[in-house]
PDB file of C-alpha atoms and ligand atoms in Angstrom:
ATOM      1  CA  MET A   1     -20.588 -31.497  -6.472  1.00 59.00           C
ATOM      2  CA  HIS A   2     -23.253 -29.778  -8.623  1.00 56.00           C
ATOM      3  CA  GLU A   3     -26.041 -31.436  -6.636  1.00 64.00           C
ATOM      4  CA  ILE A   4     -24.774 -30.038  -3.347  1.00 83.00           C
ATOM      5  CA  LEU A   5     -23.455 -26.679  -4.500  1.00 93.00           C
ATOM      6  CA  GLN A   6     -25.881 -24.021  -3.230  1.00 93.00           C
ATOM      7  CA  THR A   7     -25.090 -21.275  -5.733  1.00 96.00           C
ATOM      8  CA  LYS A   8     -27.159 -19.605  -8.448  1.00 95.00           C
ATOM      9  CA  ARG A   9     -24.426 -18.484 -10.800  1.00 95.00           C
ATOM     10  CA  LEU A  10     -20.913 -19.279  -9.636  1.00 97.00           C
ATOM     11  CA  GLY A  11     -19.775 -22.790 -10.484  1.00 97.00           C
ATOM     12  CA  ARG A  12     -22.911 -23.932 -12.303  1.00 96.00           C
ATOM     13  CA  LYS A  13     -20.369 -24.951 -14.936  1.00 97.00           C
ATOM     14  CA  ILE A  14     -17.030 -26.297 -13.712  1.00 97.00           C
ATOM     15  CA  LEU A  15     -14.311 -27.456 -16.084  1.00 98.00           C
ATOM     16  CA  PHE A  16     -11.365 -29.503 -14.837  1.00 98.00           C
ATOM     17  CA  ARG A  17      -7.944 -30.292 -16.258  1.00 98.00           C
ATOM     18  CA  ARG A  18      -5.244 -32.297 -14.569  1.00 98.00           C
ATOM     19  CA  VAL A  19      -2.644 -29.933 -15.977  1.00 98.00           C
ATOM     20  CA  ALA A  20      -3.271 -26.344 -17.062  1.00 98.00           C
ATOM     21  CA  SER A  21      -0.802 -23.630 -17.981  1.00 98.00           C
ATOM     22  CA  SER A  22      -2.678 -21.169 -15.754  1.00 98.00           C
ATOM     23  CA  THR A  23      -6.360 -21.328 -14.861  1.00 98.00           C
ATOM     24  CA  ASN A  24      -6.562 -17.521 -15.245  1.00 98.00           C
ATOM     25  CA  ARG A  25      -5.290 -17.805 -18.777  1.00 98.00           C
ATOM     26  CA  TRP A  26      -7.724 -20.630 -19.535  1.00 98.00           C
ATOM     27  CA  ALA A  27     -10.652 -18.666 -18.054  1.00 98.00           C
ATOM     28  CA  LYS A  28      -9.715 -15.586 -20.122  1.00 97.00           C
ATOM     29  CA  GLU A  29      -9.713 -17.686 -23.279  1.00 98.00           C
ATOM     30  CA  LEU A  30     -13.185 -19.029 -22.430  1.00 98.00           C
ATOM     31  CA  ALA A  31     -14.508 -15.588 -21.459  1.00 97.00           C
ATOM     32  CA  ALA A  32     -13.272 -14.163 -24.775  1.00 96.00           C
ATOM     33  CA  VAL A  33     -15.544 -16.669 -26.544  1.00 96.00           C
ATOM     34  CA  ARG A  34     -18.462 -15.696 -24.330  1.00 93.00           C
ATOM     35  CA  ALA A  35     -18.361 -18.163 -21.422  1.00 96.00           C
ATOM     36  CA  ASN A  36     -21.132 -17.275 -18.976  1.00 97.00           C
ATOM     37  CA  GLU A  37     -20.579 -15.441 -15.750  1.00 98.00           C
ATOM     38  CA  GLY A  38     -19.770 -17.945 -13.042  1.00 98.00           C
ATOM     39  CA  THR A  39     -17.913 -20.420 -15.241  1.00 98.00           C
ATOM     40  CA  VAL A  40     -15.190 -22.011 -13.101  1.00 98.00           C
ATOM     41  CA  VAL A  41     -12.015 -23.675 -14.336  1.00 98.00           C
ATOM     42  CA  LEU A  42      -9.972 -25.847 -12.064  1.00 98.00           C
ATOM     43  CA  ALA A  43      -6.631 -27.619 -12.401  1.00 98.00           C
ATOM     44  CA  GLU A  44      -4.741 -30.157 -10.349  1.00 98.00           C
ATOM     45  CA  THR A  45      -1.447 -28.489 -11.247  1.00 98.00           C
ATOM     46  CA  GLN A  46      -0.468 -25.385 -13.203  1.00 98.00           C
ATOM     47  CA  ILE A  47       2.756 -25.273 -15.121  1.00 98.00           C
ATOM     48  CA  SER A  48       2.751 -21.504 -15.544  1.00 98.00           C
ATOM     49  CA  GLY A  49       0.687 -20.301 -12.606  1.00 98.00           C
ATOM     50  CA  ARG A  50       0.862 -16.518 -12.384  1.00 97.00           C
ATOM     51  CA  GLY A  51       0.951 -13.928  -9.620  1.00 95.00           C
ATOM     52  CA  ARG A  52       0.823 -10.164 -10.090  1.00 90.00           C
ATOM     53  CA  LEU A  53       3.253  -8.351 -12.384  1.00 85.00           C
ATOM     54  CA  GLY A  54       4.032 -11.616 -14.173  1.00 89.00           C
ATOM     55  CA  ARG A  55       5.445 -13.262 -11.038  1.00 93.00           C
ATOM     56  CA  GLU A  56       5.373 -17.017 -10.823  1.00 97.00           C
ATOM     57  CA  TRP A  57       2.825 -18.901  -8.710  1.00 98.00           C
ATOM     58  CA  ILE A  58       4.069 -22.371  -7.808  1.00 98.00           C
ATOM     59  CA  SER A  59       1.177 -24.814  -8.139  1.00 98.00           C
ATOM     60  CA  PRO A  60       1.973 -28.400  -7.149  1.00 98.00           C
ATOM     61  CA  ALA A  61      -0.651 -31.178  -6.997  1.00 98.00           C
ATOM     62  CA  GLY A  62      -2.699 -31.032  -3.817  1.00 98.00           C
ATOM     63  CA  GLY A  63      -3.425 -27.291  -4.094  1.00 98.00           C
ATOM     64  CA  LEU A  64      -6.738 -25.730  -5.038  1.00 98.00           C
ATOM     65  CA  TRP A  65      -6.087 -23.704  -8.200  1.00 98.00           C
ATOM     66  CA  PHE A  66      -9.147 -22.210  -9.856  1.00 98.00           C
ATOM     67  CA  SER A  67     -10.504 -19.168 -11.681  1.00 98.00           C
ATOM     68  CA  VAL A  68     -13.988 -17.742 -12.082  1.00 98.00           C
ATOM     69  CA  VAL A  69     -15.332 -15.724 -15.020  1.00 98.00           C
ATOM     70  CA  LEU A  70     -17.178 -12.589 -13.860  1.00 98.00           C
ATOM     71  CA  ARG A  71     -19.173 -10.069 -15.854  1.00 97.00           C
ATOM     72  CA  PRO A  72     -19.847  -7.235 -13.395  1.00 97.00           C
ATOM     73  CA  GLU A  73     -21.606  -4.158 -14.715  1.00 95.00           C
ATOM     74  CA  LEU A  74     -19.168  -1.813 -13.030  1.00 95.00           C
ATOM     75  CA  ASP A  75     -16.393   0.405 -14.254  1.00 92.00           C
ATOM     76  CA  ALA A  76     -12.807  -0.803 -14.196  1.00 91.00           C
ATOM     77  CA  GLU A  77     -11.831   0.989 -11.012  1.00 91.00           C
ATOM     78  CA  GLU A  78     -14.635  -0.701  -9.046  1.00 94.00           C
ATOM     79  CA  VAL A  79     -13.844  -4.111 -10.488  1.00 95.00           C
ATOM     80  CA  THR A  80     -10.276  -4.045  -9.071  1.00 93.00           C
ATOM     81  CA  LYS A  81     -11.905  -4.347  -5.648  1.00 96.00           C
ATOM     82  CA  VAL A  82     -13.039  -7.928  -6.290  1.00 97.00           C
ATOM     83  CA  VAL A  83      -9.669  -9.003  -4.828  1.00 97.00           C
ATOM     84  CA  PHE A  84     -11.004  -7.874  -1.447  1.00 98.00           C
ATOM     85  CA  VAL A  85     -14.256  -9.780  -2.025  1.00 98.00           C
ATOM     86  CA  ALA A  86     -12.227 -12.916  -2.756  1.00 98.00           C
ATOM     87  CA  GLY A  87      -9.774 -12.434   0.124  1.00 98.00           C
ATOM     88  CA  LEU A  88     -12.659 -11.999   2.530  1.00 98.00           C
ATOM     89  CA  ALA A  89     -14.424 -15.116   1.198  1.00 98.00           C
ATOM     90  CA  VAL A  90     -11.256 -17.205   1.597  1.00 98.00           C
ATOM     91  CA  ALA A  91     -10.546 -15.862   5.107  1.00 98.00           C
ATOM     92  CA  LYS A  92     -14.114 -16.571   6.272  1.00 98.00           C
ATOM     93  CA  VAL A  93     -14.181 -20.079   4.844  1.00 98.00           C
ATOM     94  CA  LEU A  94     -10.760 -21.078   6.211  1.00 98.00           C
ATOM     95  CA  ARG A  95     -11.806 -19.889   9.638  1.00 98.00           C
ATOM     96  CA  GLU A  96     -15.239 -21.479   9.555  1.00 98.00           C
ATOM     97  CA  LEU A  97     -14.216 -24.846   8.071  1.00 98.00           C
ATOM     98  CA  TYR A  98     -10.921 -25.379   9.896  1.00 98.00           C
ATOM     99  CA  GLY A  99     -10.894 -22.905  12.796  1.00 98.00           C
ATOM    100  CA  LEU A 100      -7.650 -21.367  11.550  1.00 98.00           C
ATOM    101  CA  HIS A 101      -6.333 -18.014  12.700  1.00 96.00           C
ATOM    102  CA  VAL A 102      -6.547 -16.208   9.388  1.00 98.00           C
ATOM    103  CA  GLU A 103      -5.384 -12.721   8.382  1.00 97.00           C
ATOM    104  CA  THR A 104      -5.930 -10.696   5.241  1.00 97.00           C
ATOM    105  CA  LYS A 105      -2.937  -8.849   3.882  1.00 96.00           C
ATOM    106  CA  TRP A 106      -3.341  -5.867   1.568  1.00 95.00           C
ATOM    107  CA  PRO A 107      -4.132  -6.168  -1.225  1.00 92.00           C
ATOM    108  CA  ASN A 108      -4.464  -9.790  -2.328  1.00 93.00           C
ATOM    109  CA  ASP A 109      -3.175 -12.344   0.180  1.00 96.00           C
ATOM    110  CA  VAL A 110      -4.547 -14.495   2.945  1.00 98.00           C
ATOM    111  CA  LEU A 111      -2.143 -15.562   5.675  1.00 98.00           C
ATOM    112  CA  VAL A 112      -2.226 -18.145   8.429  1.00 98.00           C
ATOM    113  CA  ASN A 113       0.189 -17.554  11.307  1.00 95.00           C
ATOM    114  CA  GLY A 114       1.845 -14.832   9.268  1.00 95.00           C
ATOM    115  CA  ARG A 115       2.524 -17.000   6.214  1.00 97.00           C
ATOM    116  CA  LYS A 116       0.845 -16.936   2.828  1.00 98.00           C
ATOM    117  CA  VAL A 117      -1.684 -19.737   2.335  1.00 98.00           C
ATOM    118  CA  CYS A 118      -3.580 -18.118  -0.536  1.00 98.00           C
ATOM    119  CA  GLY A 119      -2.899 -15.701  -3.380  1.00 97.00           C
ATOM    120  CA  ILE A 120      -5.505 -13.975  -5.527  1.00 97.00           C
ATOM    121  CA  LEU A 121      -5.119 -12.580  -9.022  1.00 96.00           C
ATOM    122  CA  ALA A 122      -7.906 -10.508 -10.602  1.00 96.00           C
ATOM    123  CA  GLU A 123      -7.552  -9.575 -14.256  1.00 95.00           C
ATOM    124  CA  MET A 124      -9.860  -7.680 -16.553  1.00 94.00           C
ATOM    125  CA  ASN A 125     -10.527  -7.264 -20.214  1.00 95.00           C
ATOM    126  CA  THR A 126     -11.654  -3.728 -20.963  1.00 92.00           C
ATOM    127  CA  THR A 127     -12.643  -1.485 -23.844  1.00 89.00           C
ATOM    128  CA  ASP A 128     -11.954   2.078 -22.675  1.00 84.00           C
ATOM    129  CA  ARG A 129     -13.520   2.115 -19.181  1.00 81.00           C
ATOM    130  CA  THR A 130     -16.024  -0.640 -19.929  1.00 89.00           C
ATOM    131  CA  VAL A 131     -15.224  -4.021 -18.455  1.00 94.00           C
ATOM    132  CA  ASN A 132     -15.992  -6.810 -20.900  1.00 95.00           C
ATOM    133  CA  PHE A 133     -15.186  -9.463 -18.319  1.00 97.00           C
ATOM    134  CA  ALA A 134     -13.011 -10.140 -15.305  1.00 97.00           C
ATOM    135  CA  VAL A 135     -11.280 -13.322 -14.225  1.00 97.00           C
ATOM    136  CA  LEU A 136     -10.766 -13.984 -10.553  1.00 98.00           C
ATOM    137  CA  GLY A 137      -8.050 -16.541  -9.817  1.00 98.00           C
ATOM    138  CA  ILE A 138      -7.649 -18.080  -6.392  1.00 98.00           C
ATOM    139  CA  GLY A 139      -4.799 -20.340  -5.344  1.00 98.00           C
ATOM    140  CA  ILE A 140      -4.865 -22.118  -1.996  1.00 98.00           C
ATOM    141  CA  ASN A 141      -1.962 -24.188  -0.709  1.00 98.00           C
ATOM    142  CA  ALA A 142      -3.993 -27.109   0.579  1.00 98.00           C
ATOM    143  CA  ASN A 143      -2.811 -30.717   0.631  1.00 98.00           C
ATOM    144  CA  PHE A 144       0.955 -30.558   0.366  1.00 98.00           C
ATOM    145  CA  ASP A 145       3.913 -30.094   2.619  1.00 98.00           C
ATOM    146  CA  THR A 146       5.435 -26.716   1.722  1.00 98.00           C
ATOM    147  CA  GLY A 147       8.833 -27.999   2.884  1.00 98.00           C
ATOM    148  CA  LYS A 148       8.760 -30.578   0.097  1.00 98.00           C
ATOM    149  CA  ALA A 149       6.589 -29.024  -2.588  1.00 98.00           C
ATOM    150  CA  LEU A 150       7.762 -25.399  -2.761  1.00 98.00           C
ATOM    151  CA  PRO A 151      11.223 -24.085  -3.630  1.00 97.00           C
ATOM    152  CA  GLU A 152      13.273 -22.676  -0.790  1.00 97.00           C
ATOM    153  CA  GLU A 153      12.922 -19.003  -1.725  1.00 96.00           C
ATOM    154  CA  VAL A 154       9.109 -19.258  -1.597  1.00 97.00           C
ATOM    155  CA  ARG A 155       8.788 -21.704   1.292  1.00 96.00           C
ATOM    156  CA  THR A 156       9.914 -19.403   4.093  1.00 95.00           C
ATOM    157  CA  ALA A 157       6.973 -17.035   3.644  1.00 96.00           C
ATOM    158  CA  ALA A 158       4.423 -19.733   2.720  1.00 98.00           C
ATOM    159  CA  THR A 159       2.266 -22.257   4.496  1.00 98.00           C
ATOM    160  CA  SER A 160      -0.377 -24.803   3.520  1.00 98.00           C
ATOM    161  CA  LEU A 161      -3.510 -26.188   5.129  1.00 98.00           C
ATOM    162  CA  GLU A 162      -1.670 -29.492   5.547  1.00 98.00           C
ATOM    163  CA  ASP A 163       1.210 -27.730   7.346  1.00 98.00           C
ATOM    164  CA  GLU A 164      -1.228 -25.957   9.657  1.00 98.00           C
ATOM    165  CA  LEU A 165      -3.722 -28.743  10.323  1.00 98.00           C
ATOM    166  CA  GLY A 166      -1.433 -31.781  10.153  1.00 98.00           C
ATOM    167  CA  GLU A 167      -3.884 -33.518   7.813  1.00 98.00           C
ATOM    168  CA  ASN A 168      -5.447 -33.262   4.377  1.00 98.00           C
ATOM    169  CA  VAL A 169      -8.680 -31.421   3.683  1.00 98.00           C
ATOM    170  CA  LEU A 170     -11.477 -32.342   1.263  1.00 98.00           C
ATOM    171  CA  LEU A 171     -10.844 -30.160  -1.796  1.00 98.00           C
ATOM    172  CA  GLY A 172     -14.409 -30.614  -3.103  1.00 97.00           C
ATOM    173  CA  GLU A 173     -15.888 -29.342   0.152  1.00 97.00           C
ATOM    174  CA  LEU A 174     -13.440 -26.420   0.247  1.00 98.00           C
ATOM    175  CA  LEU A 175     -14.294 -25.400  -3.332  1.00 98.00           C
ATOM    176  CA  GLU A 176     -18.025 -25.697  -2.657  1.00 98.00           C
ATOM    177  CA  LYS A 177     -17.901 -23.490   0.448  1.00 98.00           C
ATOM    178  CA  LEU A 178     -15.655 -20.965  -1.302  1.00 98.00           C
ATOM    179  CA  LEU A 179     -17.986 -20.616  -4.274  1.00 98.00           C
ATOM    180  CA  GLU A 180     -20.987 -20.199  -1.975  1.00 98.00           C
ATOM    181  CA  GLU A 181     -19.263 -17.535   0.146  1.00 98.00           C
ATOM    182  CA  LEU A 182     -17.843 -15.821  -2.920  1.00 98.00           C
ATOM    183  CA  GLU A 183     -21.255 -15.647  -4.560  1.00 98.00           C
ATOM    184  CA  SER A 184     -22.904 -14.235  -1.491  1.00 98.00           C
ATOM    185  CA  LEU A 185     -20.209 -11.550  -0.976  1.00 98.00           C
ATOM    186  CA  TYR A 186     -19.972 -10.746  -4.702  1.00 98.00           C
ATOM    187  CA  GLU A 187     -23.739 -10.179  -4.817  1.00 98.00           C
ATOM    188  CA  GLN A 188     -23.515  -7.968  -1.752  1.00 98.00           C
ATOM    189  CA  PHE A 189     -20.685  -6.016  -3.445  1.00 98.00           C
ATOM    190  CA  LEU A 190     -22.821  -5.509  -6.588  1.00 98.00           C
ATOM    191  CA  ARG A 191     -25.857  -4.479  -4.520  1.00 98.00           C
ATOM    192  CA  GLU A 192     -24.336  -2.386  -1.754  1.00 98.00           C
ATOM    193  CA  GLY A 193     -20.918  -1.343  -3.047  1.00 98.00           C
ATOM    194  CA  PHE A 194     -17.458  -1.744  -1.580  1.00 98.00           C
ATOM    195  CA  SER A 195     -17.933  -0.230   1.867  1.00 98.00           C
ATOM    196  CA  PRO A 196     -19.526  -3.232   3.702  1.00 98.00           C
ATOM    197  CA  ILE A 197     -17.003  -5.600   2.075  1.00 98.00           C
ATOM    198  CA  LEU A 198     -14.064  -3.464   3.184  1.00 98.00           C
ATOM    199  CA  LYS A 199     -15.460  -3.230   6.695  1.00 98.00           C
ATOM    200  CA  MET A 200     -15.625  -7.040   7.001  1.00 98.00           C
ATOM    201  CA  TRP A 201     -12.237  -7.468   5.292  1.00 98.00           C
ATOM    202  CA  LYS A 202     -10.634  -5.129   7.842  1.00 98.00           C
ATOM    203  CA  ARG A 203     -11.702  -7.391  10.710  1.00 98.00           C
ATOM    204  CA  TYR A 204      -9.092  -9.835   9.422  1.00 98.00           C
ATOM    205  CA  ALA A 205      -6.524  -7.168   8.582  1.00 97.00           C
ATOM    206  CA  THR A 206      -4.337  -7.336  11.658  1.00 95.00           C
ATOM    207  CA  PHE A 207      -1.461  -5.635   9.808  1.00 96.00           C
ATOM    208  CA  ILE A 208      -3.249  -2.288  10.208  1.00 97.00           C
ATOM    209  CA  GLY A 209      -1.258  -0.371  12.809  1.00 97.00           C
ATOM    210  CA  SER A 210       1.963  -2.332  12.138  1.00 96.00           C
ATOM    211  CA  THR A 211       5.177  -1.227  10.537  1.00 95.00           C
ATOM    212  CA  VAL A 212       5.276  -2.436   6.964  1.00 94.00           C
ATOM    213  CA  GLU A 213       7.559  -2.308   3.969  1.00 91.00           C
ATOM    214  CA  VAL A 214       6.060  -1.652   0.579  1.00 90.00           C
ATOM    215  CA  ALA A 215       8.027  -2.528  -2.518  1.00 85.00           C
ATOM    216  CA  GLY A 216       7.088  -0.988  -5.843  1.00 75.00           C
ATOM    217  CA  LYS A 217       8.776  -1.481  -9.200  1.00 72.00           C
ATOM    218  CA  SER A 218      11.590   0.904  -8.330  1.00 75.00           C
ATOM    219  CA  GLU A 219      11.112   2.299  -4.848  1.00 80.00           C
ATOM    220  CA  LYS A 220      10.774   0.753  -1.419  1.00 87.00           C
ATOM    221  CA  LEU A 221       8.881   2.554   1.319  1.00 90.00           C
ATOM    222  CA  SER A 222       8.556   1.748   4.946  1.00 92.00           C
ATOM    223  CA  GLY A 223       6.151   3.127   7.483  1.00 95.00           C
ATOM    224  CA  VAL A 224       3.068   2.402   9.532  1.00 97.00           C
ATOM    225  CA  ALA A 225      -0.008   1.010   7.771  1.00 97.00           C
ATOM    226  CA  LEU A 226      -2.652   3.399   9.076  1.00 98.00           C
ATOM    227  CA  ASP A 227      -5.679   2.099   7.227  1.00 98.00           C
ATOM    228  CA  VAL A 228      -7.157   0.885   3.967  1.00 97.00           C
ATOM    229  CA  ALA A 229      -9.152   3.778   2.474  1.00 97.00           C
ATOM    230  CA  SER A 230     -12.648   3.580   1.011  1.00 96.00           C
ATOM    231  CA  ASP A 231     -11.160   3.301  -2.495  1.00 94.00           C
ATOM    232  CA  GLY A 232      -9.005   0.305  -1.491  1.00 96.00           C
ATOM    233  CA  ALA A 233      -5.743   2.267  -1.215  1.00 95.00           C
ATOM    234  CA  LEU A 234      -3.271   1.488   1.550  1.00 95.00           C
ATOM    235  CA  VAL A 235      -2.737   4.529   3.767  1.00 96.00           C
ATOM    236  CA  LEU A 236       0.884   4.575   4.812  1.00 95.00           C
ATOM    237  CA  LYS A 237       2.542   6.960   7.272  1.00 97.00           C
ATOM    238  CA  LEU A 238       6.201   7.343   6.383  1.00 95.00           C
ATOM    239  CA  GLU A 239       9.012   7.921   8.860  1.00 92.00           C
ATOM    240  CA  ASP A 240       8.984  11.651   8.079  1.00 94.00           C
ATOM    241  CA  GLU A 241       5.262  11.692   9.066  1.00 95.00           C
ATOM    242  CA  THR A 242       3.985  12.250   5.515  1.00 96.00           C
ATOM    243  CA  VAL A 243       0.995  10.143   4.560  1.00 97.00           C
ATOM    244  CA  LYS A 244       0.823   8.327   1.223  1.00 94.00           C
ATOM    245  CA  HIS A 245      -2.028   6.477  -0.463  1.00 94.00           C
ATOM    246  CA  LEU A 246      -0.837   3.440  -2.401  1.00 91.00           C
ATOM    247  CA  PHE A 247      -2.968   1.740  -4.984  1.00 88.00           C
ATOM    248  CA  ILE A 248      -3.557  -1.923  -5.731  1.00 76.00           C
ATOM    249  CA  GLY A 249      -1.597  -3.498  -8.518  1.00 64.00           C
ATOM    250  CA  ASP A 250       1.915  -2.308  -8.457  1.00 55.00           C
ATOM    251  CA  VAL A 251       3.235  -2.743  -4.940  1.00 64.00           C
ATOM    252  CA  SER A 252       3.869  -5.607  -2.504  1.00 72.00           C
ATOM    253  CA  LEU A 253       3.597  -5.396   1.229  1.00 79.00           C
ATOM    254  CA  ARG A 254       5.861  -6.943   3.806  1.00 83.00           C
ATOM    255  CA  ILE A 255       4.660  -6.867   7.385  1.00 78.00           C
ATOM    256  CA  GLY A 256       7.241  -6.175  10.083  1.00 72.00           C
ATOM    257  CA  ARG A 257       6.609  -8.402  13.100  1.00 55.00           C
ATOM    258  CA  GLY A 258       7.604  -7.371  16.563  1.00 42.00           C
TER     259      GLY A 258
HETATM  260  C1  LIG B 301      -0.374 -13.697  -5.948  1.00 65.05           C
HETATM  261  O1  LIG B 301       0.537 -12.925  -6.608  1.00 65.05           O
HETATM  262  O2  LIG B 301      -0.335 -13.972  -4.779  1.00 65.05           O
HETATM  263  C2  LIG B 301      -1.484 -14.221  -6.843  1.00 65.05           C
HETATM  264  C3  LIG B 301      -1.478 -15.713  -6.984  1.00 65.05           C
HETATM  265  C4  LIG B 301      -2.673 -16.205  -7.735  1.00 65.05           C
HETATM  266  C5  LIG B 301      -2.624 -17.673  -8.002  1.00 65.05           C
HETATM  267  C6  LIG B 301      -3.893 -18.194  -8.637  1.00 65.05           C
HETATM  268  S1  LIG B 301      -3.895 -19.935  -8.745  1.00 65.05           S
HETATM  269  C7  LIG B 301      -5.251 -19.912  -9.816  1.00 65.05           C
HETATM  270  C8  LIG B 301      -5.045 -18.734 -10.755  1.00 65.05           C
HETATM  271  N1  LIG B 301      -4.253 -19.090 -11.911  1.00 65.05           N
HETATM  272  C9  LIG B 301      -3.094 -18.403 -11.941  1.00 65.05           C
HETATM  273  O3  LIG B 301      -2.230 -18.504 -12.842  1.00 65.05           O
HETATM  274  N2  LIG B 301      -3.018 -17.580 -10.877  1.00 65.05           N
HETATM  275  C10 LIG B 301      -4.194 -17.681 -10.046  1.00 65.05           C
HETATM  276  P1  LIG B 301       1.699 -12.088  -5.919  1.00 65.05           P
HETATM  277  O4  LIG B 301       1.154 -11.226  -4.811  1.00 65.05           O
HETATM  278  O5  LIG B 301       2.369 -11.421  -7.043  1.00 65.05           O
HETATM  279  O6  LIG B 301       2.619 -13.170  -5.244  1.00 65.05           O
HETATM  280  C11 LIG B 301       3.492 -13.969  -6.009  1.00 65.05           C
HETATM  281  C12 LIG B 301       4.645 -14.361  -5.095  1.00 65.05           C
HETATM  282  O7  LIG B 301       4.198 -15.325  -4.123  1.00 65.05           O
HETATM  283  C13 LIG B 301       5.778 -15.069  -5.862  1.00 65.05           C
HETATM  284  O8  LIG B 301       6.681 -14.129  -6.364  1.00 65.05           O
HETATM  285  C14 LIG B 301       6.393 -15.945  -4.769  1.00 65.05           C
HETATM  286  O9  LIG B 301       7.296 -15.201  -3.972  1.00 65.05           O
HETATM  287  C15 LIG B 301       5.207 -16.291  -3.883  1.00 65.05           C
HETATM  288  N3  LIG B 301       4.634 -17.619  -4.205  1.00 65.05           N
HETATM  289  C16 LIG B 301       4.676 -18.322  -5.357  1.00 65.05           C
HETATM  290  N4  LIG B 301       4.009 -19.474  -5.259  1.00 65.05           N
HETATM  291  C17 LIG B 301       3.545 -19.534  -3.982  1.00 65.05           C
HETATM  292  C18 LIG B 301       2.756 -20.474  -3.258  1.00 65.05           C
HETATM  293  N5  LIG B 301       2.276 -21.589  -3.802  1.00 65.05           N
HETATM  294  N6  LIG B 301       2.481 -20.179  -1.953  1.00 65.05           N
HETATM  295  C19 LIG B 301       2.910 -19.047  -1.367  1.00 65.05           C
HETATM  296  N7  LIG B 301       3.640 -18.118  -1.997  1.00 65.05           N
HETATM  297  C20 LIG B 301       3.948 -18.342  -3.294  1.00 65.05           C
END
């Protein structure tokens, strides 16, 4: 793996456990004791895989569950945008390697045929507005049958590469390509800012223009997703024609089809 991996910083050190609680948690522990930028931790299964807002991420064997330690010299608001960098990297790689019809869904999902194949969780450790480190966790449903491996309430909105392709993929190759794409896009993000990343991300964002439902902690809104703004906010036109900007972190999006 290390001999063929064409990266300068991401994945130069990769740690593997058969079972982890959560690779994000593990990466945060390592980052807190000064693990270098680019350190990757990888697990075959996670027993407490996490989504946003403490939600559970089901992580059976056969998936690709990993987290990367990042040390961007950016303020906290900019760093939240790494979820778009990661979503774009995953979408590009799944299309290029397997020819899948991939979509990005605001803010942190990648879908194939309208179902979630990948979830992304970015977390940061900050002192005031200074980011000490960030951890970028990526979970890809790869080599398992969602009908067997995921509970019923999750299964209906989920898919896996095995479900879509009818065969298993090489996890080593997938990880290698993801780290290479991620590094290249992350470096572009650091150099050129968010705008070129968002532009590329939007090419996969077929939900723009559709009716969507957005669920927050207490309220539920429905309307037309007009755009994703230059700060990463979802621009939503409500039924009464008012326009709202919703920020990453505390809402979930459901896309109305048809
Ligand atoms: C996410 O949260 O989609 C972020 C998931 C991040 C997982 C990676 S795996 C490596 C790293 N280590 C971790 O502990 N986490 C990261 P969110 O948007 O909140 O979506 C969570 C929701 O997705 C759950 O409430 C379920 O409804 C659904 N879900 C759970 N497991 C799933 C799976 N394997 N496939 C598809 N959907 C799933």
